[in-house]
Amino acid sequence: MAKKSYVKADEIQIKGNQIFSPVRRKWLPLTPEERVRQEYLFVLTEGYGFTIDQISEEMDVAGRGSAQARADFVIWRSAQDKVDQKPPFIIVECKSDNVTIKAPDYAQGEHYARMADAPFFVTHNSRETKYWRVKKDRMPGYIEEIENIPHADATDKEIKELFSKLRVFKEKEFADLLHQCHNVIRNREKKDPAAAFDEIAKILFVKVYVERKLLTRRSKENLFTVDVLNKQIAENPLDNLFQETKRFYGADKIFDDDERINLKPATGEEIVRKLEKYNLSDTSEDIKGVAFERFLGRTFRGEIGQFFTPRTIVEFMVHMIDPKEGEVVCDPASGSGGFLIRVFEIVREKILADADQQYNVYRTKVGKDKSLTDTKRAKLLQERFDEIQQTIDQTKEGSRLWNLANRCILGTDANDRMARTSKMNMIMHGDGHGGVHHHDGFLNVNGIFETRFDIVLTNPPFGANVEPSDKVLESDIEVTASDERRYVREFGEPYKEAQARVKAAINRPIASLFDLPKSDKSKIKTEILFIERCLDLLKPGGRMGIVLPEGIYNNPSLAYVRQFVEDRAYIKAVVSLPEETFVSSGTTVKASLLFLQKYTDAEKLKFEKTSATAKAEIENKYADEIARELQRLGRAIEKTKENKDAKNRRLLQKELRDYVKTIDDKIASESRQLLKERFNYPIFMYEAEKVGMSATGDEDQNELYPNPNQPEETQKTCLEQYKSFVMKGNLPTSNERILGKGKLHSAFYTNFSECDRWDPISFCQMDWKWSENEMQHIGDVLDKKQEPINKIVNFTDLLPVTIHFDGSMDKRSLTPGRTYSMQMFKAEPSDIVVSKIDLKNGAVGIVPNDWTNVAVTGHFAVYSAKQSLVYPEWIHRIMQQPDFKEFLWRHKVGAEGRKEVKLDFFESIKIPTPDLKIQASILQHKQHIIDEIEKLKRKLVLAESQVNKMIHGDLPNE
């Protein structure tokens, strides 16, 4: 074996501003790039056992002296193979230090490897090393990432095993493996899914810790193996490793002090056996994270699966919010930590890219200075490089990455298992876990308090209630003395004030801390309270993205929630998601994404002034009318007192109360509309159909952001259209507001002044081609009837009816002897009958002319057509148009499982009402065809009869 050129086994030769290249046998300028290269050469020789005479450096792999195809290192299986100019074994490409190695870098390495006919290639910088197998039996571009490259003394058998065993995880493979481990624990230990998951979490934590702390590139022995564990003298060596892991992460309180691995040694051994051949430390953080979440969602579907926001939704929301370095981010219902992890990754990429750009700008500048020698240039580059590296050293307190990981990422979850999972998930993704806590997201603890955050991103739990019995307990807000001192030191008076507020509420209902609950004694939906909490957490001008059930956006009973938000923040965008988005997480609730920006202090003041002015103007508008009416009713009431007419006095007092309520509502409504017109701004809307995953959780097309799986017809993704919208100063062109047939174009905008409901679907319009003067509201062409059945009519003579989704009407027979407690109402021939429950499905019928004594329950509404304006058959025909039925379906509102199209909305829909002659002509067009069909049917029956006779020999006379 050739002698190595290093002074010591752990040292590279550096002399002043020069570094020695053992392969080229000469001193080179000590640039950062050259240092990366020589340090990796050291790994190849000391770690993998390759000798200098097996390696070439900066070698042309294309021939003819091409400067465009120089590989950093070319490695042969043996020195003799190099002498004999046989195909090399491994190609190595070294990259800039602070960039994330991406697809083009892989492509270059593969290109070099294919040109040189090498089976392996490596992409490397000091942050990341990836190993690849070139698939020579496949087209260029098909490569496989593997866990490692062979050592110098690897046998053919070991190299073959490397292909099949030592490989990185694919997402599904890793998820399946974790699921197998989970099943081993469930079956052998008879633990429930959650308890089995806890044990998997501990073992994964141990594996990551052992790999990071005990394995090195120069060691071929994996300490996380059954063989190594069995060599230890201990009753439960796996638990020993867990205790060591726990001590390392002790400050984070991820596990209780007395926590152990609660598995029989044989079970733990089987789990280790399944995991030992995989190296999590060398598996990319993205793959580990995605697979881990896939495993969690699959394991806990219907149990804790709801804690996992689909990754495509997380990716989209984070890019919509566009976090920047230095911004402080919070998720008060962090679940598995998906939002926090992705923010951490994206901002880290931005910081590293910026560091790399700083260095490259300086390198270009120094490179142009012809007065510098190579040695001086290298010295300047190294100094600048080291200076930049200090700013991004994540282990150095105060560095850019340290601040990101330790000061900018905060989250909490009320479920201790999920808080622990979130921490572990973040560690797997590269850290930032220190700001994740286990406590109630509604309460101020651990640096999470009002007006502190630039960004809030969250998917709060849906459907549950915050009850009056849910109180602030002293144990909920306990903080150790050392932590208390640290928080006071970091945050000062705002922290003290925030803690004082929550301490003052001890033993009071949690809801008492908020404005949205009607009272401390009423329950309120969790998601509604989280809206207020998130707005409170934001700084003035802060940005928010939140997943909310559809009812928040369109339910009339929740208009007060929408108004509460509008009073505090701009609605920047609403993105409607398809119903199947969260099905794989165990919920069928249709949700949409809401993006807000909290008013700055100046904007808040402007809003409040505009509101006060609008209210004053409307109150002044009705002042004289109010004075007259109050005076009239006051005199009338006084008169009843004089006459001692108690009955009329009560009626007049009720009339007074009703009038005051009516006029107050009217003033509030008109004031609100005037405010919105004067404080107007555009809002981006989008209705998504493909969001990257199917109802089963499988990968699907994705129109939300640029990705390899975009639908072919998607020219611009939702994210790209939103960015275009913002770039234009939120002033889109008019054609971006065009709506289509019974459904929306995917993207459009509306104005705040037009936005009583927030859901994009509520802006869906019918594609009528009639002129505006030929259109009228349904409520203007129909008269609503509510005539109770006359008791003189015998009950058994009534004809109850039901209506089908196709608009047909059926008779229902009354059950003999059964009594009906519901009030019955009369419907006459040609009346329009609407099923209140199934109007969303198009259940609108017309009473046939030959039916009498038709009766309906209060579940139906009855209308008669205004004969001078519209034929009832015309109305009925419109209701059965496919796009009209889809329009109705899209406008259903209410709680999940009880969604309806409200009658007032139904009556507000504009439909074409052309001249009666035109209506008749259109209706007759179809009727003519129906009559022709009936004639042909009769002819067919006659022909069938004649043919039958002829078959029996009854031939007609010629």
PDB file of N, CA and C in Angstrom, residues 701-771:
ATOM      1  N   GLN A 701     -52.337  14.279  -8.436  1.00  0.00           N
ATOM      2  CA  GLN A 701     -51.929  15.523  -9.080  1.00  0.00           C
ATOM      3  C   GLN A 701     -52.091  16.683  -8.107  1.00  0.00           C
ATOM      4  N   ASN A 702     -51.296  17.735  -8.347  1.00  0.00           N
ATOM      5  CA  ASN A 702     -51.245  18.836  -7.393  1.00  0.00           C
ATOM      6  C   ASN A 702     -51.166  20.160  -8.137  1.00  0.00           C
ATOM      7  N   GLU A 703     -52.217  20.982  -7.988  1.00  0.00           N
ATOM      8  CA  GLU A 703     -52.280  22.278  -8.673  1.00  0.00           C
ATOM      9  C   GLU A 703     -51.932  23.433  -7.745  1.00  0.00           C
ATOM     10  N   LEU A 704     -51.494  23.142  -6.514  1.00  0.00           N
ATOM     11  CA  LEU A 704     -51.306  24.207  -5.534  1.00  0.00           C
ATOM     12  C   LEU A 704     -50.005  24.975  -5.725  1.00  0.00           C
ATOM     13  N   TYR A 705     -48.914  24.281  -6.037  1.00  0.00           N
ATOM     14  CA  TYR A 705     -47.616  24.933  -6.175  1.00  0.00           C
ATOM     15  C   TYR A 705     -46.798  24.175  -7.213  1.00  0.00           C
ATOM     16  N   PRO A 706     -45.757  24.780  -7.778  1.00  0.00           N
ATOM     17  CA  PRO A 706     -44.976  24.091  -8.813  1.00  0.00           C
ATOM     18  C   PRO A 706     -44.409  22.766  -8.290  1.00  0.00           C
ATOM     19  N   ASN A 707     -44.636  21.691  -9.038  1.00  0.00           N
ATOM     20  CA  ASN A 707     -44.187  20.360  -8.632  1.00  0.00           C
ATOM     21  C   ASN A 707     -44.224  19.461  -9.862  1.00  0.00           C
ATOM     22  N   PRO A 708     -43.564  18.299  -9.800  1.00  0.00           N
ATOM     23  CA  PRO A 708     -43.526  17.424 -10.989  1.00  0.00           C
ATOM     24  C   PRO A 708     -44.871  16.806 -11.353  1.00  0.00           C
ATOM     25  N   ASN A 709     -45.856  16.929 -10.461  1.00  0.00           N
ATOM     26  CA  ASN A 709     -47.131  16.229 -10.679  1.00  0.00           C
ATOM     27  C   ASN A 709     -48.281  17.195 -10.935  1.00  0.00           C
ATOM     28  N   GLN A 710     -48.004  18.305 -11.584  1.00  0.00           N
ATOM     29  CA  GLN A 710     -49.065  19.266 -11.896  1.00  0.00           C
ATOM     30  C   GLN A 710     -49.988  18.709 -12.970  1.00  0.00           C
ATOM     31  N   PRO A 711     -51.286  18.993 -12.886  1.00  0.00           N
ATOM     32  CA  PRO A 711     -52.194  18.621 -13.983  1.00  0.00           C
ATOM     33  C   PRO A 711     -51.738  19.302 -15.275  1.00  0.00           C
ATOM     34  N   GLU A 712     -51.870  18.612 -16.383  1.00  0.00           N
ATOM     35  CA  GLU A 712     -51.389  19.144 -17.663  1.00  0.00           C
ATOM     36  C   GLU A 712     -52.044  20.477 -18.014  1.00  0.00           C
ATOM     37  N   GLU A 713     -53.323  20.618 -17.641  1.00  0.00           N
ATOM     38  CA  GLU A 713     -54.035  21.830 -18.024  1.00  0.00           C
ATOM     39  C   GLU A 713     -53.699  23.030 -17.133  1.00  0.00           C
ATOM     40  N   THR A 714     -52.929  22.795 -16.071  1.00  0.00           N
ATOM     41  CA  THR A 714     -52.590  23.878 -15.149  1.00  0.00           C
ATOM     42  C   THR A 714     -51.405  24.669 -15.682  1.00  0.00           C
ATOM     43  N   GLN A 715     -51.685  25.842 -16.245  1.00  0.00           N
ATOM     44  CA  GLN A 715     -50.607  26.681 -16.763  1.00  0.00           C
ATOM     45  C   GLN A 715     -49.895  27.407 -15.631  1.00  0.00           C
ATOM     46  N   LYS A 716     -50.673  27.865 -14.653  1.00  0.00           N
ATOM     47  CA  LYS A 716     -50.111  28.510 -13.471  1.00  0.00           C
ATOM     48  C   LYS A 716     -50.734  27.882 -12.234  1.00  0.00           C
ATOM     49  N   THR A 717     -49.908  27.505 -11.274  1.00  0.00           N
ATOM     50  CA  THR A 717     -50.434  26.940 -10.030  1.00  0.00           C
ATOM     51  C   THR A 717     -51.077  28.037  -9.193  1.00  0.00           C
ATOM     52  N   CYS A 718     -51.770  27.614  -8.164  1.00  0.00           N
ATOM     53  CA  CYS A 718     -52.417  28.574  -7.260  1.00  0.00           C
ATOM     54  C   CYS A 718     -51.385  29.529  -6.667  1.00  0.00           C
ATOM     55  N   LEU A 719     -50.261  28.993  -6.199  1.00  0.00           N
ATOM     56  CA  LEU A 719     -49.217  29.834  -5.605  1.00  0.00           C
ATOM     57  C   LEU A 719     -48.702  30.859  -6.607  1.00  0.00           C
ATOM     58  N   GLU A 720     -48.483  30.439  -7.830  1.00  0.00           N
ATOM     59  CA  GLU A 720     -47.982  31.358  -8.853  1.00  0.00           C
ATOM     60  C   GLU A 720     -49.005  32.443  -9.162  1.00  0.00           C
ATOM     61  N   GLN A 721     -50.282  32.076  -9.206  1.00  0.00           N
ATOM     62  CA  GLN A 721     -51.319  33.077  -9.475  1.00  0.00           C
ATOM     63  C   GLN A 721     -51.434  34.062  -8.311  1.00  0.00           C
ATOM     64  N   TYR A 722     -51.281  33.556  -7.095  1.00  0.00           N
ATOM     65  CA  TYR A 722     -51.338  34.456  -5.937  1.00  0.00           C
ATOM     66  C   TYR A 722     -50.160  35.437  -5.959  1.00  0.00           C
ATOM     67  N   LYS A 723     -48.975  34.925  -6.281  1.00  0.00           N
ATOM     68  CA  LYS A 723     -47.812  35.808  -6.328  1.00  0.00           C
ATOM     69  C   LYS A 723     -47.975  36.856  -7.417  1.00  0.00           C
ATOM     70  N   SER A 724     -48.571  36.473  -8.545  1.00  0.00           N
ATOM     71  CA  SER A 724     -48.851  37.433  -9.610  1.00  0.00           C
ATOM     72  C   SER A 724     -49.839  38.484  -9.128  1.00  0.00           C
ATOM     73  N   PHE A 725     -50.852  38.047  -8.398  1.00  0.00           N
ATOM     74  CA  PHE A 725     -51.858  38.930  -7.808  1.00  0.00           C
ATOM     75  C   PHE A 725     -51.191  39.955  -6.879  1.00  0.00           C
ATOM     76  N   VAL A 726     -50.275  39.477  -6.040  1.00  0.00           N
ATOM     77  CA  VAL A 726     -49.586  40.360  -5.096  1.00  0.00           C
ATOM     78  C   VAL A 726     -48.646  41.306  -5.834  1.00  0.00           C
ATOM     79  N   MET A 727     -47.957  40.803  -6.856  1.00  0.00           N
ATOM     80  CA  MET A 727     -47.009  41.626  -7.615  1.00  0.00           C
ATOM     81  C   MET A 727     -47.695  42.803  -8.289  1.00  0.00           C
ATOM     82  N   LYS A 728     -48.958  42.606  -8.655  1.00  0.00           N
ATOM     83  CA  LYS A 728     -49.696  43.684  -9.322  1.00  0.00           C
ATOM     84  C   LYS A 728     -50.228  44.696  -8.312  1.00  0.00           C
ATOM     85  N   GLY A 729     -49.811  44.571  -7.075  1.00  0.00           N
ATOM     86  CA  GLY A 729     -50.325  45.473  -6.061  1.00  0.00           C
ATOM     87  C   GLY A 729     -51.743  45.140  -5.685  1.00  0.00           C
ATOM     88  N   ASN A 730     -52.093  43.832  -5.806  1.00  0.00           N
ATOM     89  CA  ASN A 730     -53.441  43.358  -5.492  1.00  0.00           C
ATOM     90  C   ASN A 730     -54.511  44.011  -6.359  1.00  0.00           C
ATOM     91  N   LEU A 731     -54.144  44.361  -7.580  1.00  0.00           N
ATOM     92  CA  LEU A 731     -55.115  44.954  -8.504  1.00  0.00           C
ATOM     93  C   LEU A 731     -55.133  44.147  -9.797  1.00  0.00           C
ATOM     94  N   PRO A 732     -55.817  43.006  -9.790  1.00  0.00           N
ATOM     95  CA  PRO A 732     -55.838  42.152 -10.989  1.00  0.00           C
ATOM     96  C   PRO A 732     -56.627  42.800 -12.120  1.00  0.00           C
ATOM     97  N   THR A 733     -56.427  42.263 -13.312  1.00  0.00           N
ATOM     98  CA  THR A 733     -57.210  42.739 -14.449  1.00  0.00           C
ATOM     99  C   THR A 733     -58.632  42.216 -14.330  1.00  0.00           C
ATOM    100  N   SER A 734     -59.540  42.828 -15.069  1.00  0.00           N
ATOM    101  CA  SER A 734     -60.962  42.509 -14.921  1.00  0.00           C
ATOM    102  C   SER A 734     -61.272  41.066 -15.266  1.00  0.00           C
ATOM    103  N   ASN A 735     -60.537  40.474 -16.231  1.00  0.00           N
ATOM    104  CA  ASN A 735     -60.899  39.105 -16.627  1.00  0.00           C
ATOM    105  C   ASN A 735     -60.563  38.080 -15.550  1.00  0.00           C
ATOM    106  N   GLU A 736     -59.821  38.500 -14.533  1.00  0.00           N
ATOM    107  CA  GLU A 736     -59.534  37.578 -13.442  1.00  0.00           C
ATOM    108  C   GLU A 736     -60.722  37.455 -12.479  1.00  0.00           C
ATOM    109  N   ARG A 737     -61.780  38.186 -12.746  1.00  0.00           N
ATOM    110  CA  ARG A 737     -62.969  38.071 -11.914  1.00  0.00           C
ATOM    111  C   ARG A 737     -64.060  37.267 -12.608  1.00  0.00           C
ATOM    112  N   ILE A 738     -63.786  36.790 -13.824  1.00  0.00           N
ATOM    113  CA  ILE A 738     -64.813  36.074 -14.591  1.00  0.00           C
ATOM    114  C   ILE A 738     -65.109  34.734 -13.926  1.00  0.00           C
ATOM    115  N   LEU A 739     -66.380  34.439 -13.771  1.00  0.00           N
ATOM    116  CA  LEU A 739     -66.802  33.169 -13.192  1.00  0.00           C
ATOM    117  C   LEU A 739     -67.487  32.347 -14.264  1.00  0.00           C
ATOM    118  N   GLY A 740     -67.425  31.038 -14.119  1.00  0.00           N
ATOM    119  CA  GLY A 740     -67.910  30.173 -15.189  1.00  0.00           C
ATOM    120  C   GLY A 740     -69.186  29.445 -14.872  1.00  0.00           C
ATOM    121  N   LYS A 741     -69.569  28.517 -15.722  1.00  0.00           N
ATOM    122  CA  LYS A 741     -70.834  27.788 -15.672  1.00  0.00           C
ATOM    123  C   LYS A 741     -71.052  27.073 -14.358  1.00  0.00           C
ATOM    124  N   GLY A 742     -71.801  27.626 -13.480  1.00  0.00           N
ATOM    125  CA  GLY A 742     -72.149  26.914 -12.260  1.00  0.00           C
ATOM    126  C   GLY A 742     -70.962  26.580 -11.400  1.00  0.00           C
ATOM    127  N   LYS A 743     -69.769  26.968 -11.836  1.00  0.00           N
ATOM    128  CA  LYS A 743     -68.579  26.705 -11.051  1.00  0.00           C
ATOM    129  C   LYS A 743     -67.592  27.835 -11.309  1.00  0.00           C
ATOM    130  N   LEU A 744     -66.532  27.868 -10.519  1.00  0.00           N
ATOM    131  CA  LEU A 744     -65.571  28.945 -10.637  1.00  0.00           C
ATOM    132  C   LEU A 744     -64.455  28.578 -11.591  1.00  0.00           C
ATOM    133  N   HIS A 745     -63.889  29.594 -12.246  1.00  0.00           N
ATOM    134  CA  HIS A 745     -62.541  29.400 -12.747  1.00  0.00           C
ATOM    135  C   HIS A 745     -61.706  29.217 -11.491  1.00  0.00           C
ATOM    136  N   SER A 746     -60.595  28.498 -11.586  1.00  0.00           N
ATOM    137  CA  SER A 746     -59.857  28.139 -10.379  1.00  0.00           C
ATOM    138  C   SER A 746     -59.464  29.353  -9.548  1.00  0.00           C
ATOM    139  N   ALA A 747     -59.051  30.457 -10.192  1.00  0.00           N
ATOM    140  CA  ALA A 747     -58.609  31.626  -9.445  1.00  0.00           C
ATOM    141  C   ALA A 747     -59.371  32.862  -9.889  1.00  0.00           C
ATOM    142  N   PHE A 748     -59.650  33.748  -8.934  1.00  0.00           N
ATOM    143  CA  PHE A 748     -60.284  35.014  -9.253  1.00  0.00           C
ATOM    144  C   PHE A 748     -60.078  35.920  -8.046  1.00  0.00           C
ATOM    145  N   TYR A 749     -60.618  37.120  -8.091  1.00  0.00           N
ATOM    146  CA  TYR A 749     -60.567  37.931  -6.897  1.00  0.00           C
ATOM    147  C   TYR A 749     -61.927  38.567  -6.690  1.00  0.00           C
ATOM    148  N   THR A 750     -62.173  38.911  -5.449  1.00  0.00           N
ATOM    149  CA  THR A 750     -63.373  39.661  -5.117  1.00  0.00           C
ATOM    150  C   THR A 750     -62.944  40.856  -4.287  1.00  0.00           C
ATOM    151  N   ASN A 751     -63.890  41.666  -3.907  1.00  0.00           N
ATOM    152  CA  ASN A 751     -63.601  42.828  -3.071  1.00  0.00           C
ATOM    153  C   ASN A 751     -64.167  42.621  -1.674  1.00  0.00           C
ATOM    154  N   PHE A 752     -63.525  43.224  -0.703  1.00  0.00           N
ATOM    155  CA  PHE A 752     -63.994  43.179   0.682  1.00  0.00           C
ATOM    156  C   PHE A 752     -65.451  43.635   0.764  1.00  0.00           C
ATOM    157  N   SER A 753     -65.809  44.619  -0.041  1.00  0.00           N
ATOM    158  CA  SER A 753     -67.167  45.173   0.008  1.00  0.00           C
ATOM    159  C   SER A 753     -68.208  44.166  -0.477  1.00  0.00           C
ATOM    160  N   GLU A 754     -67.785  43.139  -1.216  1.00  0.00           N
ATOM    161  CA  GLU A 754     -68.718  42.145  -1.766  1.00  0.00           C
ATOM    162  C   GLU A 754     -68.707  40.844  -0.973  1.00  0.00           C
ATOM    163  N   CYS A 755     -67.985  40.836   0.131  1.00  0.00           N
ATOM    164  CA  CYS A 755     -67.616  39.567   0.752  1.00  0.00           C
ATOM    165  C   CYS A 755     -68.352  39.344   2.075  1.00  0.00           C
ATOM    166  N   ASP A 756     -69.650  39.006   2.020  1.00  0.00           N
ATOM    167  CA  ASP A 756     -70.365  38.645   3.240  1.00  0.00           C
ATOM    168  C   ASP A 756     -69.972  37.247   3.696  1.00  0.00           C
ATOM    169  N   ARG A 757     -69.767  36.372   2.711  1.00  0.00           N
ATOM    170  CA  ARG A 757     -69.240  35.037   2.980  1.00  0.00           C
ATOM    171  C   ARG A 757     -67.836  34.963   2.398  1.00  0.00           C
ATOM    172  N   TRP A 758     -67.000  34.093   2.956  1.00  0.00           N
ATOM    173  CA  TRP A 758     -65.604  34.045   2.533  1.00  0.00           C
ATOM    174  C   TRP A 758     -65.299  32.930   1.547  1.00  0.00           C
ATOM    175  N   ASP A 759     -66.163  31.926   1.458  1.00  0.00           N
ATOM    176  CA  ASP A 759     -65.808  30.773   0.641  1.00  0.00           C
ATOM    177  C   ASP A 759     -65.882  31.115  -0.849  1.00  0.00           C
ATOM    178  N   PRO A 760     -64.887  30.677  -1.630  1.00  0.00           N
ATOM    179  CA  PRO A 760     -64.918  30.958  -3.077  1.00  0.00           C
ATOM    180  C   PRO A 760     -66.191  30.471  -3.744  1.00  0.00           C
ATOM    181  N   ILE A 761     -66.746  29.372  -3.246  1.00  0.00           N
ATOM    182  CA  ILE A 761     -67.929  28.788  -3.871  1.00  0.00           C
ATOM    183  C   ILE A 761     -69.119  29.747  -3.819  1.00  0.00           C
ATOM    184  N   SER A 762     -69.177  30.589  -2.802  1.00  0.00           N
ATOM    185  CA  SER A 762     -70.317  31.498  -2.691  1.00  0.00           C
ATOM    186  C   SER A 762     -70.318  32.545  -3.793  1.00  0.00           C
ATOM    187  N   PHE A 763     -69.199  32.693  -4.511  1.00  0.00           N
ATOM    188  CA  PHE A 763     -69.135  33.642  -5.618  1.00  0.00           C
ATOM    189  C   PHE A 763     -69.431  32.984  -6.956  1.00  0.00           C
ATOM    190  N   CYS A 764     -69.731  31.695  -6.907  1.00  0.00           N
ATOM    191  CA  CYS A 764     -70.081  30.963  -8.120  1.00  0.00           C
ATOM    192  C   CYS A 764     -71.358  31.559  -8.723  1.00  0.00           C
ATOM    193  N   GLN A 765     -71.356  31.808 -10.021  1.00  0.00           N
ATOM    194  CA  GLN A 765     -72.513  32.380 -10.708  1.00  0.00           C
ATOM    195  C   GLN A 765     -72.908  31.521 -11.900  1.00  0.00           C
ATOM    196  N   MET A 766     -74.182  31.591 -12.250  1.00  0.00           N
ATOM    197  CA  MET A 766     -74.670  30.870 -13.427  1.00  0.00           C
ATOM    198  C   MET A 766     -74.244  31.612 -14.698  1.00  0.00           C
ATOM    199  N   ASP A 767     -74.009  30.837 -15.719  1.00  0.00           N
ATOM    200  CA  ASP A 767     -73.523  31.408 -16.975  1.00  0.00           C
ATOM    201  C   ASP A 767     -74.707  31.771 -17.881  1.00  0.00           C
ATOM    202  N   TRP A 768     -75.575  32.692 -17.395  1.00  0.00           N
ATOM    203  CA  TRP A 768     -76.730  33.093 -18.192  1.00  0.00           C
ATOM    204  C   TRP A 768     -76.307  34.046 -19.305  1.00  0.00           C
ATOM    205  N   LYS A 769     -76.932  33.916 -20.447  1.00  0.00           N
ATOM    206  CA  LYS A 769     -76.641  34.818 -21.564  1.00  0.00           C
ATOM    207  C   LYS A 769     -77.749  35.862 -21.751  1.00  0.00           C
ATOM    208  N   TRP A 770     -78.751  35.818 -20.895  1.00  0.00           N
ATOM    209  CA  TRP A 770     -79.854  36.774 -20.989  1.00  0.00           C
ATOM    210  C   TRP A 770     -79.383  38.158 -20.552  1.00  0.00           C
ATOM    211  N   SER A 771     -80.073  39.168 -21.041  1.00  0.00           N
ATOM    212  CA  SER A 771     -79.735  40.532 -20.640  1.00  0.00           C
ATOM    213  C   SER A 771     -80.180  40.753 -19.194  1.00  0.00           C
TER     214      SER A 771
END
